[in-house]
Amino acid sequence: MNRLNLSAFLVLALQVSLMLNSSQLVLQAEDVPPWAVLKAAPDQSPLPGTQQLTDQSDLSSKMIQGIDQFLLTQIALAAENRAQNWNRDLSSPAAYEKSIVPQKQELASILGLSDPLVPGRFAYLESAPQKITNDFAVYEVTWPVLDDLQGAGLLLVPSGKIRGDIIAVPEASQTPEDLIYSKQPGGSYAQQLARSGFRVLIPTLINRELNKWNLSQREWLHRAAFELGRTLAGYEVQKIQAGVKLLQQTSGDSSRPVGIIGWGEGGRLALYAAALDSEIDVAAVCGYFGPRENLWQEPADRNVFGLLNSLGDAEIASLVAPRSLIIENGTFPEYGYRTTAEGNLEVIDDHYPKLKGKPGKLLVPNKQEVRDEFACARQFVADLKTGTPCLTLIEANEAVGDKTLQALISSLDDDATLSTEVKPVELKTRSYAAQRHAGQLAEIERHNQRLLQLAYESRIEFMKNLKTGSLDEFKKTVEPYRDIFKKDVVGEFALKLLPANARTRKYQEGPQTVSYQVEMDVFPDVTAYGILTLPKDLKLDGSEKRPVVVTQHGLEGRPRHTVGEEKYAAYKSFSTHLAERGFITFAPQNPYILFDRFRTLQFKAQSIGRTLFSIAVPQHQQITDWLKTQPFVDGNRIGFYGISYGGKSAMRIPPLVENYALSICSADFGEWVWKNAATDQRSLRYSYVNKGEYEIFEWNLGGTFNYAEMAALICPRPFMVERGHFDGVEPDDRVAQEFAKVRFLYQAQLGIGDRTTIEWIKGPHAIHEQGAYDFLHQQLNWPAPGKSE
């Protein structure tokens, strides 16, 4: 045999040897495509020990519909159960104010009023004010709020006796000038108040006009703020609070009363500010008051995490007592973003819209709904002895009517009489209104970015009680953080899981595998669905037990995408390939599918302090509990391997599901808080702030759990990152920086560096298989193909 033939013979012999020693069937590349070759199962018989799955509908869509109904039920239950969170003491006004302090603190916390106001004074932008005949003057002013944030607007000063001070808060669609003179609803009333002898401060609000990314200006600022534990409404409330302090400081009379009034968004802010600031003597809320259970339908900037657990509008109104609150039952502003001709939200389930923001509309309750909510508020304080009613309802057919204005000023000064005179006013400040607004927007954006820079240190302070002197010490001190993550970040439904009642049917077969569709119950209306794939050589009678890998799809994915040819470029059929290696796999349907249908679920959940993962966690708990009951499963060897949104799942689900023995995050790991809050030009390539994933933002991750902190909740269980150099999710340096903190914890602090690794791949946003497969074989103690156990 010549040397060339000998070489060919040796190559052939090596190939035969590898085929004989491998536990999987090896086929020639030219004979089959790279994905798994699967065919529909010849029958739909169930997995032994389970019921027959007969439902032929889209089980993923069914799951989303069930979650929707479940969340609506939970929102209704939250309204019914709010009273349990209150302990009002109605024995005296002083006792009452003391008893509602916890609810005031809760409102301040969820609005993100975390930073102290700074002292200062009004800055008058022009030396000479604009005189409006001989009745009042208009000054353009700014005032300090936070150390790098100020308020800006107009100050109206009467020429004669000043009876009191009033903050007039515009609707978001109005400029401060509109409150001095405008023919539109809710306009001109500041002129009436000034002519009636009241000094009036009108702050600038961020408007809802669309920016270059087709997002409203308010949603644009709120997205980053929310991730950093703040809200746009919270910033604007703090501007009002700072204005109140300066009005008091500049009054020259410590007994001079302060009132607040607003319409639409201004009414909302007036309600919040009066509830929180006892220096406000009387408040009038117009065009904003009613049932709030449909908060999820409102624009994104009105999203307040957990608001509805304790605080509907009636409950917030009760926080103003024993001070006076006037509710005007009149005209409401109307606004819709991505709404249909009928005024309903534009909810789609099969493509991305051109407009990237959350569908939202301002709620317009009917008059009876306002009366009913007001009756609830009055009932809360009915037995509080204040001498005069602290809550007043004014019926009107207009926006900010004279009757409301008279009630407001009479509450501030018994002798005050409302001027009904409204004259057209040409305001020279009107030409600066757009520039003023742009400055306010830029300031808030810069403030958010400063908070983002400070968040790194904030998380270090937050995690300071985590001890790493020993593994036992770590396990003990990490539990309080796990509890915070479960209850305050992810959100927990403290409900008992239903019996799984698993229904199955045979789905597909390959040369070495057979798969089953599996559906089971989780909560009322909530199901879990996925595809179980078994190696054909697995003995189902319990004579052997094998490890399981839960293989999690990404955004808009389905279990079948991880199993076969469809979406192969990203998923590589990894559910089937792992089963060909001898693992059992289970590919669940996670609830991030069907576009707006699932994204609106996030806002329903967040209104009661929950998230999508408040559903996904118990689904995975039920799935893994059920897997552990199967005679062929080793319940101590269940791993999680997720890509993209499934990688996001890999950071959030295993920390709270102890059944998971390890977690692999593919194509998602990095500096997550930066990715959700950065707005500088370089970062916008990666950031979600200007993208269509409007549900992605999670409350206050900036001050609590970035990905390194989430990995600490997985530790000491094994944890791996699969990272493609050409994955556009984040740049390599951001990924490396965040993983360095994980490595430091595992290796340097706890001495278990063999339990964590990162695989750098010259590849895109896709499953890579190689390093992750090695990790799974090693950590789940299952021999790789060609190796004996």
Short mmCIF file of C-alpha atoms in Angstrom, two decimals, residues 404-787:
data_model
loop_
_atom_site.label_atom_id
_atom_site.label_comp_id
_atom_site.label_asym_id
_atom_site.label_seq_id
_atom_site.Cartn_x
_atom_site.Cartn_y
_atom_site.Cartn_z
CA THR A 404 -63.78 75.18 40.62
CA LEU A 405 -61.54 78.24 40.62
CA GLN A 406 -63.80 80.02 43.11
CA ALA A 407 -63.78 77.00 45.41
CA LEU A 408 -59.97 76.92 45.21
CA ILE A 409 -59.38 80.57 46.07
CA SER A 410 -62.12 80.60 48.74
CA SER A 411 -60.29 77.76 50.46
CA LEU A 412 -57.17 79.92 50.47
CA ASP A 413 -58.86 83.20 51.41
CA ASP A 414 -62.47 83.49 52.56
CA ASP A 415 -62.79 86.96 51.07
CA ALA A 416 -61.38 86.15 47.66
CA THR A 417 -63.59 86.73 44.64
CA LEU A 418 -62.78 85.21 41.29
CA SER A 419 -62.14 87.57 38.42
CA THR A 420 -63.98 86.38 35.34
CA GLU A 421 -62.07 88.75 33.13
CA VAL A 422 -59.95 87.04 30.49
CA LYS A 423 -58.27 89.20 27.88
CA PRO A 424 -56.17 88.18 24.90
CA VAL A 425 -52.53 88.53 25.87
CA GLU A 426 -49.56 88.70 23.52
CA LEU A 427 -46.78 87.16 25.59
CA LYS A 428 -43.21 87.81 24.51
CA THR A 429 -42.19 84.67 26.40
CA ARG A 430 -44.20 82.54 23.99
CA SER A 431 -41.38 82.72 21.46
CA TYR A 432 -39.09 81.10 24.06
CA ALA A 433 -41.49 78.31 25.02
CA ALA A 434 -40.00 75.70 22.68
CA GLN A 435 -36.46 76.55 23.79
CA ARG A 436 -37.52 76.37 27.44
CA HIS A 437 -39.09 72.96 26.87
CA ALA A 438 -36.00 71.68 25.04
CA GLY A 439 -33.85 72.80 27.95
CA GLN A 440 -36.04 71.01 30.47
CA LEU A 441 -35.98 67.82 28.39
CA ALA A 442 -32.20 67.94 27.99
CA GLU A 443 -31.72 68.49 31.73
CA ILE A 444 -33.77 65.42 32.65
CA GLU A 445 -31.93 63.34 30.07
CA ARG A 446 -28.58 64.47 31.47
CA HIS A 447 -29.78 63.77 35.01
CA ASN A 448 -30.76 60.23 33.99
CA GLN A 449 -27.33 59.70 32.48
CA ARG A 450 -25.65 60.93 35.63
CA LEU A 451 -27.74 58.49 37.65
CA LEU A 452 -26.61 55.76 35.26
CA GLN A 453 -22.99 56.62 36.01
CA LEU A 454 -23.69 56.55 39.75
CA ALA A 455 -25.63 53.27 39.58
CA TYR A 456 -22.46 51.16 39.67
CA GLU A 457 -21.61 52.50 43.12
CA SER A 458 -25.26 52.35 44.18
CA ARG A 459 -25.31 48.60 43.54
CA ILE A 460 -22.09 48.13 45.50
CA GLU A 461 -23.75 49.88 48.44
CA PHE A 462 -26.89 47.81 47.94
CA MET A 463 -24.92 44.53 48.00
CA LYS A 464 -22.70 45.45 50.94
CA ASN A 465 -24.33 42.91 53.28
CA LEU A 466 -23.36 39.98 51.05
CA LYS A 467 -20.54 38.15 52.84
CA THR A 468 -17.99 36.03 51.00
CA GLY A 469 -15.68 34.89 53.79
CA SER A 470 -16.83 31.31 53.27
CA LEU A 471 -19.28 29.45 51.09
CA ASP A 472 -21.58 28.85 54.06
CA GLU A 473 -21.52 32.54 54.96
CA PHE A 474 -22.30 33.44 51.36
CA LYS A 475 -25.25 31.06 51.15
CA LYS A 476 -26.71 32.55 54.31
CA THR A 477 -26.30 36.21 53.42
CA VAL A 478 -27.41 35.89 49.79
CA GLU A 479 -30.92 34.78 50.81
CA PRO A 480 -32.19 38.25 51.83
CA TYR A 481 -31.13 39.51 48.41
CA ARG A 482 -32.92 36.63 46.73
CA ASP A 483 -36.03 37.63 48.67
CA ILE A 484 -35.75 41.26 47.50
CA PHE A 485 -35.27 40.08 43.93
CA LYS A 486 -38.30 37.80 44.18
CA LYS A 487 -40.69 40.25 45.82
CA ASP A 488 -39.56 43.73 44.78
CA VAL A 489 -37.87 43.28 41.40
CA VAL A 490 -39.39 40.29 39.61
CA GLY A 491 -42.57 40.36 41.70
CA GLU A 492 -44.19 37.33 43.26
CA PHE A 493 -47.69 35.94 43.09
CA ALA A 494 -47.83 34.23 46.46
CA LEU A 495 -50.20 31.57 45.17
CA LYS A 496 -50.04 27.83 45.47
CA LEU A 497 -49.37 26.03 42.22
CA LEU A 498 -52.25 24.00 40.85
CA PRO A 499 -51.75 20.27 40.30
CA ALA A 500 -49.81 19.99 37.05
CA ASN A 501 -52.41 17.78 35.37
CA ALA A 502 -49.93 17.18 32.53
CA ARG A 503 -51.38 16.53 29.09
CA THR A 504 -49.06 15.19 26.39
CA ARG A 505 -48.97 13.87 22.87
CA LYS A 506 -46.21 12.51 20.72
CA TYR A 507 -44.99 15.24 18.38
CA GLN A 508 -41.95 14.39 16.26
CA GLU A 509 -39.37 11.68 15.74
CA GLY A 510 -35.79 11.79 14.52
CA PRO A 511 -33.20 9.08 14.02
CA GLN A 512 -32.29 9.18 17.71
CA THR A 513 -35.04 11.21 19.40
CA VAL A 514 -38.73 11.35 20.05
CA SER A 515 -40.52 14.45 21.30
CA TYR A 516 -43.81 15.21 23.03
CA GLN A 517 -45.89 18.34 23.31
CA VAL A 518 -46.65 18.97 26.97
CA GLU A 519 -49.20 21.26 28.55
CA MET A 520 -49.83 21.65 32.27
CA ASP A 521 -51.68 23.92 34.66
CA VAL A 522 -49.93 26.55 36.78
CA PHE A 523 -52.43 29.09 38.18
CA PRO A 524 -56.10 29.64 37.34
CA ASP A 525 -56.13 30.53 33.60
CA VAL A 526 -52.34 30.12 33.40
CA THR A 527 -50.82 27.13 31.63
CA ALA A 528 -47.29 26.09 30.81
CA TYR A 529 -46.49 24.61 27.42
CA GLY A 530 -43.37 23.10 25.89
CA ILE A 531 -41.74 20.28 23.96
CA LEU A 532 -40.10 17.38 25.78
CA THR A 533 -37.45 15.58 23.73
CA LEU A 534 -36.17 12.16 24.78
CA PRO A 535 -33.29 10.08 23.45
CA LYS A 536 -34.70 6.92 21.91
CA ASP A 537 -32.32 4.77 23.91
CA LEU A 538 -33.68 6.16 27.19
CA LYS A 539 -35.38 3.59 29.40
CA LEU A 540 -38.65 5.08 30.62
CA ASP A 541 -39.25 2.52 33.37
CA GLY A 542 -37.01 4.25 35.89
CA SER A 543 -34.12 1.83 35.59
CA GLU A 544 -31.95 4.81 34.63
CA LYS A 545 -32.16 8.54 35.39
CA ARG A 546 -30.69 11.18 33.14
CA PRO A 547 -30.05 14.92 33.42
CA VAL A 548 -32.39 17.44 31.78
CA VAL A 549 -31.52 20.63 29.94
CA VAL A 550 -34.31 23.21 29.72
CA THR A 551 -33.68 24.96 26.39
CA GLN A 552 -35.16 28.44 26.26
CA HIS A 553 -36.01 30.30 23.05
CA GLY A 554 -35.62 34.04 22.48
CA LEU A 555 -37.95 36.91 21.63
CA GLU A 556 -40.97 35.83 19.58
CA GLY A 557 -39.62 32.29 19.68
CA ARG A 558 -41.53 29.06 20.05
CA PRO A 559 -40.45 25.70 21.45
CA ARG A 560 -40.39 24.18 17.97
CA HIS A 561 -37.74 26.69 16.89
CA THR A 562 -35.24 25.13 19.28
CA VAL A 563 -36.05 21.61 18.11
CA GLY A 564 -35.83 21.50 14.32
CA GLU A 565 -35.12 23.26 11.06
CA GLU A 566 -37.17 26.42 11.59
CA LYS A 567 -35.02 29.32 12.88
CA TYR A 568 -31.97 27.06 12.68
CA ALA A 569 -29.52 29.94 12.12
CA ALA A 570 -30.09 31.20 15.66
CA TYR A 571 -31.05 28.05 17.54
CA LYS A 572 -29.06 25.27 15.83
CA SER A 573 -31.75 22.73 16.82
CA PHE A 574 -30.04 22.68 20.20
CA SER A 575 -32.94 20.95 21.95
CA THR A 576 -32.60 17.98 19.61
CA HIS A 577 -28.80 18.03 19.42
CA LEU A 578 -28.57 17.84 23.20
CA ALA A 579 -30.99 14.93 23.20
CA GLU A 580 -28.78 13.23 20.60
CA ARG A 581 -26.00 13.57 23.15
CA GLY A 582 -28.08 11.67 25.68
CA PHE A 583 -29.67 14.54 27.62
CA ILE A 584 -33.39 14.89 28.10
CA THR A 585 -34.48 18.36 26.95
CA PHE A 586 -37.53 20.45 27.62
CA ALA A 587 -38.22 23.57 25.52
CA PRO A 588 -40.81 25.77 27.27
CA GLN A 589 -42.90 28.52 25.76
CA ASN A 590 -42.00 31.66 27.68
CA PRO A 591 -44.48 34.57 27.65
CA TYR A 592 -42.57 36.95 25.35
CA ILE A 593 -44.39 36.17 22.14
CA LEU A 594 -47.07 37.79 19.97
CA PHE A 595 -45.69 41.33 19.99
CA ASP A 596 -48.08 43.85 21.59
CA ARG A 597 -50.15 41.08 23.12
CA PHE A 598 -47.33 40.10 25.43
CA ARG A 599 -45.90 43.60 25.87
CA THR A 600 -49.16 44.92 27.24
CA LEU A 601 -49.09 42.01 29.71
CA GLN A 602 -45.95 43.57 31.17
CA PHE A 603 -47.81 46.80 31.94
CA LYS A 604 -50.74 44.96 33.46
CA ALA A 605 -48.31 43.11 35.67
CA GLN A 606 -46.25 46.19 36.57
CA SER A 607 -49.33 48.12 37.69
CA ILE A 608 -49.57 45.66 40.61
CA GLY A 609 -45.83 45.32 41.20
CA ARG A 610 -45.25 42.22 39.05
CA THR A 611 -43.57 41.45 35.74
CA LEU A 612 -43.67 38.88 32.95
CA PHE A 613 -41.26 36.84 35.04
CA SER A 614 -43.79 36.76 37.86
CA ILE A 615 -45.56 34.34 35.53
CA ALA A 616 -42.52 32.65 33.97
CA VAL A 617 -40.96 31.75 37.34
CA PRO A 618 -43.95 29.70 38.58
CA GLN A 619 -44.28 28.18 35.11
CA HIS A 620 -40.69 26.94 35.35
CA GLN A 621 -41.25 25.85 38.93
CA GLN A 622 -44.17 23.73 37.76
CA ILE A 623 -42.25 22.39 34.76
CA THR A 624 -39.22 21.36 36.81
CA ASP A 625 -41.37 19.97 39.63
CA TRP A 626 -43.14 17.82 37.05
CA LEU A 627 -39.88 16.74 35.42
CA LYS A 628 -38.60 15.59 38.80
CA THR A 629 -41.60 13.25 39.11
CA GLN A 630 -40.72 11.44 35.88
CA PRO A 631 -39.06 8.09 36.63
CA PHE A 632 -36.33 8.64 34.03
CA VAL A 633 -35.27 12.13 35.25
CA ASP A 634 -32.51 12.87 37.74
CA GLY A 635 -34.11 15.77 39.61
CA ASN A 636 -30.77 16.96 40.93
CA ARG A 637 -29.38 17.46 37.42
CA ILE A 638 -31.68 19.95 35.67
CA GLY A 639 -29.89 22.73 33.80
CA PHE A 640 -31.12 25.92 32.11
CA TYR A 641 -29.74 27.07 28.73
CA GLY A 642 -31.35 30.13 27.15
CA ILE A 643 -30.54 32.40 24.22
CA SER A 644 -31.35 36.11 23.77
CA TYR A 645 -34.59 36.74 25.68
CA GLY A 646 -34.02 33.19 26.86
CA GLY A 647 -30.65 34.44 28.10
CA LYS A 648 -32.52 37.21 29.90
CA SER A 649 -34.58 34.37 31.38
CA ALA A 650 -31.37 32.57 32.36
CA MET A 651 -30.53 35.51 34.61
CA ARG A 652 -33.94 35.81 36.26
CA ILE A 653 -35.53 32.37 36.51
CA PRO A 654 -32.79 30.10 37.98
CA PRO A 655 -32.18 32.49 40.92
CA LEU A 656 -35.77 31.79 42.00
CA VAL A 657 -36.19 28.15 40.90
CA GLU A 658 -33.97 25.99 43.07
CA ASN A 659 -34.61 22.97 40.87
CA TYR A 660 -32.14 24.42 38.37
CA ALA A 661 -28.67 23.04 39.04
CA LEU A 662 -26.97 25.48 36.64
CA SER A 663 -27.65 28.28 34.18
CA ILE A 664 -26.19 29.21 30.78
CA CYS A 665 -26.84 32.69 29.42
CA SER A 666 -26.33 32.87 25.65
CA ALA A 667 -26.40 36.04 23.52
CA ASP A 668 -27.72 38.32 26.24
CA PHE A 669 -25.23 38.74 29.09
CA GLY A 670 -23.70 42.17 29.60
CA GLU A 671 -24.11 45.53 31.28
CA TRP A 672 -27.89 45.32 31.26
CA VAL A 673 -28.66 48.56 33.11
CA TRP A 674 -26.51 50.54 30.67
CA LYS A 675 -28.24 48.82 27.76
CA ASN A 676 -31.64 49.93 29.06
CA ALA A 677 -30.82 53.47 30.16
CA ALA A 678 -27.99 54.89 28.00
CA THR A 679 -28.96 57.68 25.61
CA ASP A 680 -25.60 58.98 24.34
CA GLN A 681 -25.09 58.69 20.59
CA ARG A 682 -22.62 55.76 20.72
CA SER A 683 -24.77 53.78 23.12
CA LEU A 684 -27.99 54.15 21.13
CA ARG A 685 -26.73 51.49 18.73
CA TYR A 686 -27.12 49.01 21.57
CA SER A 687 -29.58 50.69 23.93
CA TYR A 688 -33.25 49.79 24.17
CA VAL A 689 -34.18 53.40 24.97
CA ASN A 690 -35.00 54.19 21.33
CA LYS A 691 -36.12 50.70 20.25
CA GLY A 692 -39.45 48.96 19.85
CA GLU A 693 -39.10 46.66 22.89
CA TYR A 694 -41.09 49.06 25.05
CA GLU A 695 -41.82 46.44 27.74
CA ILE A 696 -38.15 45.69 28.43
CA PHE A 697 -37.62 48.23 31.20
CA GLU A 698 -37.65 46.94 34.77
CA TRP A 699 -38.14 49.02 37.88
CA ASN A 700 -34.94 50.21 39.57
CA LEU A 701 -32.50 47.60 38.33
CA GLY A 702 -29.97 50.42 38.36
CA GLY A 703 -29.98 50.53 42.13
CA THR A 704 -30.34 46.81 42.76
CA PHE A 705 -29.53 43.99 40.31
CA ASN A 706 -27.46 44.23 37.18
CA TYR A 707 -26.39 40.93 35.61
CA ALA A 708 -23.44 40.37 37.96
CA GLU A 709 -25.76 40.75 40.94
CA MET A 710 -28.26 38.35 39.37
CA ALA A 711 -25.44 35.86 38.82
CA ALA A 712 -24.68 36.12 42.53
CA LEU A 713 -28.20 34.80 43.14
CA ILE A 714 -27.40 31.78 40.94
CA CYS A 715 -24.09 31.20 42.73
CA PRO A 716 -22.77 28.79 44.01
CA ARG A 717 -24.48 26.79 41.27
CA PRO A 718 -22.54 26.70 37.99
CA PHE A 719 -23.03 29.64 35.64
CA MET A 720 -21.80 30.16 32.09
CA VAL A 721 -21.92 32.90 29.46
CA GLU A 722 -21.89 32.16 25.72
CA ARG A 723 -20.77 35.29 23.86
CA GLY A 724 -20.33 35.91 20.12
CA HIS A 725 -17.86 38.65 19.22
CA PHE A 726 -20.16 39.82 16.43
CA ASP A 727 -23.33 39.75 18.51
CA GLY A 728 -24.81 43.23 18.29
CA VAL A 729 -26.47 42.96 21.68
CA GLU A 730 -23.55 44.70 23.41
CA PRO A 731 -19.88 45.41 22.71
CA ASP A 732 -17.32 42.95 24.03
CA ASP A 733 -15.87 45.35 26.58
CA ARG A 734 -19.21 45.80 28.33
CA VAL A 735 -19.74 42.04 28.46
CA ALA A 736 -16.23 41.43 29.76
CA GLN A 737 -16.54 44.10 32.43
CA GLU A 738 -19.75 42.62 33.80
CA PHE A 739 -18.49 39.04 33.66
CA ALA A 740 -15.30 40.07 35.47
CA LYS A 741 -17.43 40.75 38.54
CA VAL A 742 -18.96 37.28 38.26
CA ARG A 743 -15.54 35.67 37.89
CA PHE A 744 -14.25 37.62 40.89
CA LEU A 745 -17.08 36.31 43.05
CA TYR A 746 -16.73 32.67 41.99
CA GLN A 747 -12.95 32.43 41.77
CA ALA A 748 -11.33 35.07 43.96
CA GLN A 749 -13.86 35.34 46.76
CA LEU A 750 -15.42 31.87 47.00
CA GLY A 751 -12.75 29.66 45.42
CA ILE A 752 -15.15 27.90 43.06
CA GLY A 753 -13.83 29.24 39.77
CA ASP A 754 -14.36 25.88 38.08
CA ARG A 755 -18.09 26.53 38.26
CA THR A 756 -18.13 29.55 35.98
CA THR A 757 -16.79 30.38 32.54
CA ILE A 758 -17.36 32.52 29.48
CA GLU A 759 -16.88 31.24 25.94
CA TRP A 760 -15.84 33.89 23.43
CA ILE A 761 -16.95 32.93 19.94
CA LYS A 762 -16.13 34.43 16.56
CA GLY A 763 -19.79 34.39 15.69
CA PRO A 764 -23.13 36.24 15.70
CA HIS A 765 -26.26 36.25 17.88
CA ALA A 766 -26.71 32.49 17.91
CA ILE A 767 -26.30 29.27 19.86
CA HIS A 768 -22.73 28.04 19.48
CA GLU A 769 -23.12 24.64 21.19
CA GLN A 770 -19.48 23.69 21.67
CA GLY A 771 -18.38 25.29 24.94
CA ALA A 772 -21.86 25.18 26.39
CA TYR A 773 -22.19 21.49 25.58
CA ASP A 774 -18.87 20.77 27.27
CA PHE A 775 -20.04 22.76 30.30
CA LEU A 776 -23.31 20.83 30.47
CA HIS A 777 -21.56 17.47 30.22
CA GLN A 778 -19.11 18.45 32.92
CA GLN A 779 -21.44 20.16 35.38
CA LEU A 780 -24.41 17.79 34.93
CA ASN A 781 -22.06 14.80 35.05
CA TRP A 782 -23.11 13.20 31.77
CA PRO A 783 -20.52 11.70 29.43
CA ALA A 784 -19.88 13.47 26.15
CA PRO A 785 -20.26 11.40 22.98
CA GLY A 786 -17.39 8.97 22.69
CA LYS A 787 -16.67 9.03 26.43
#
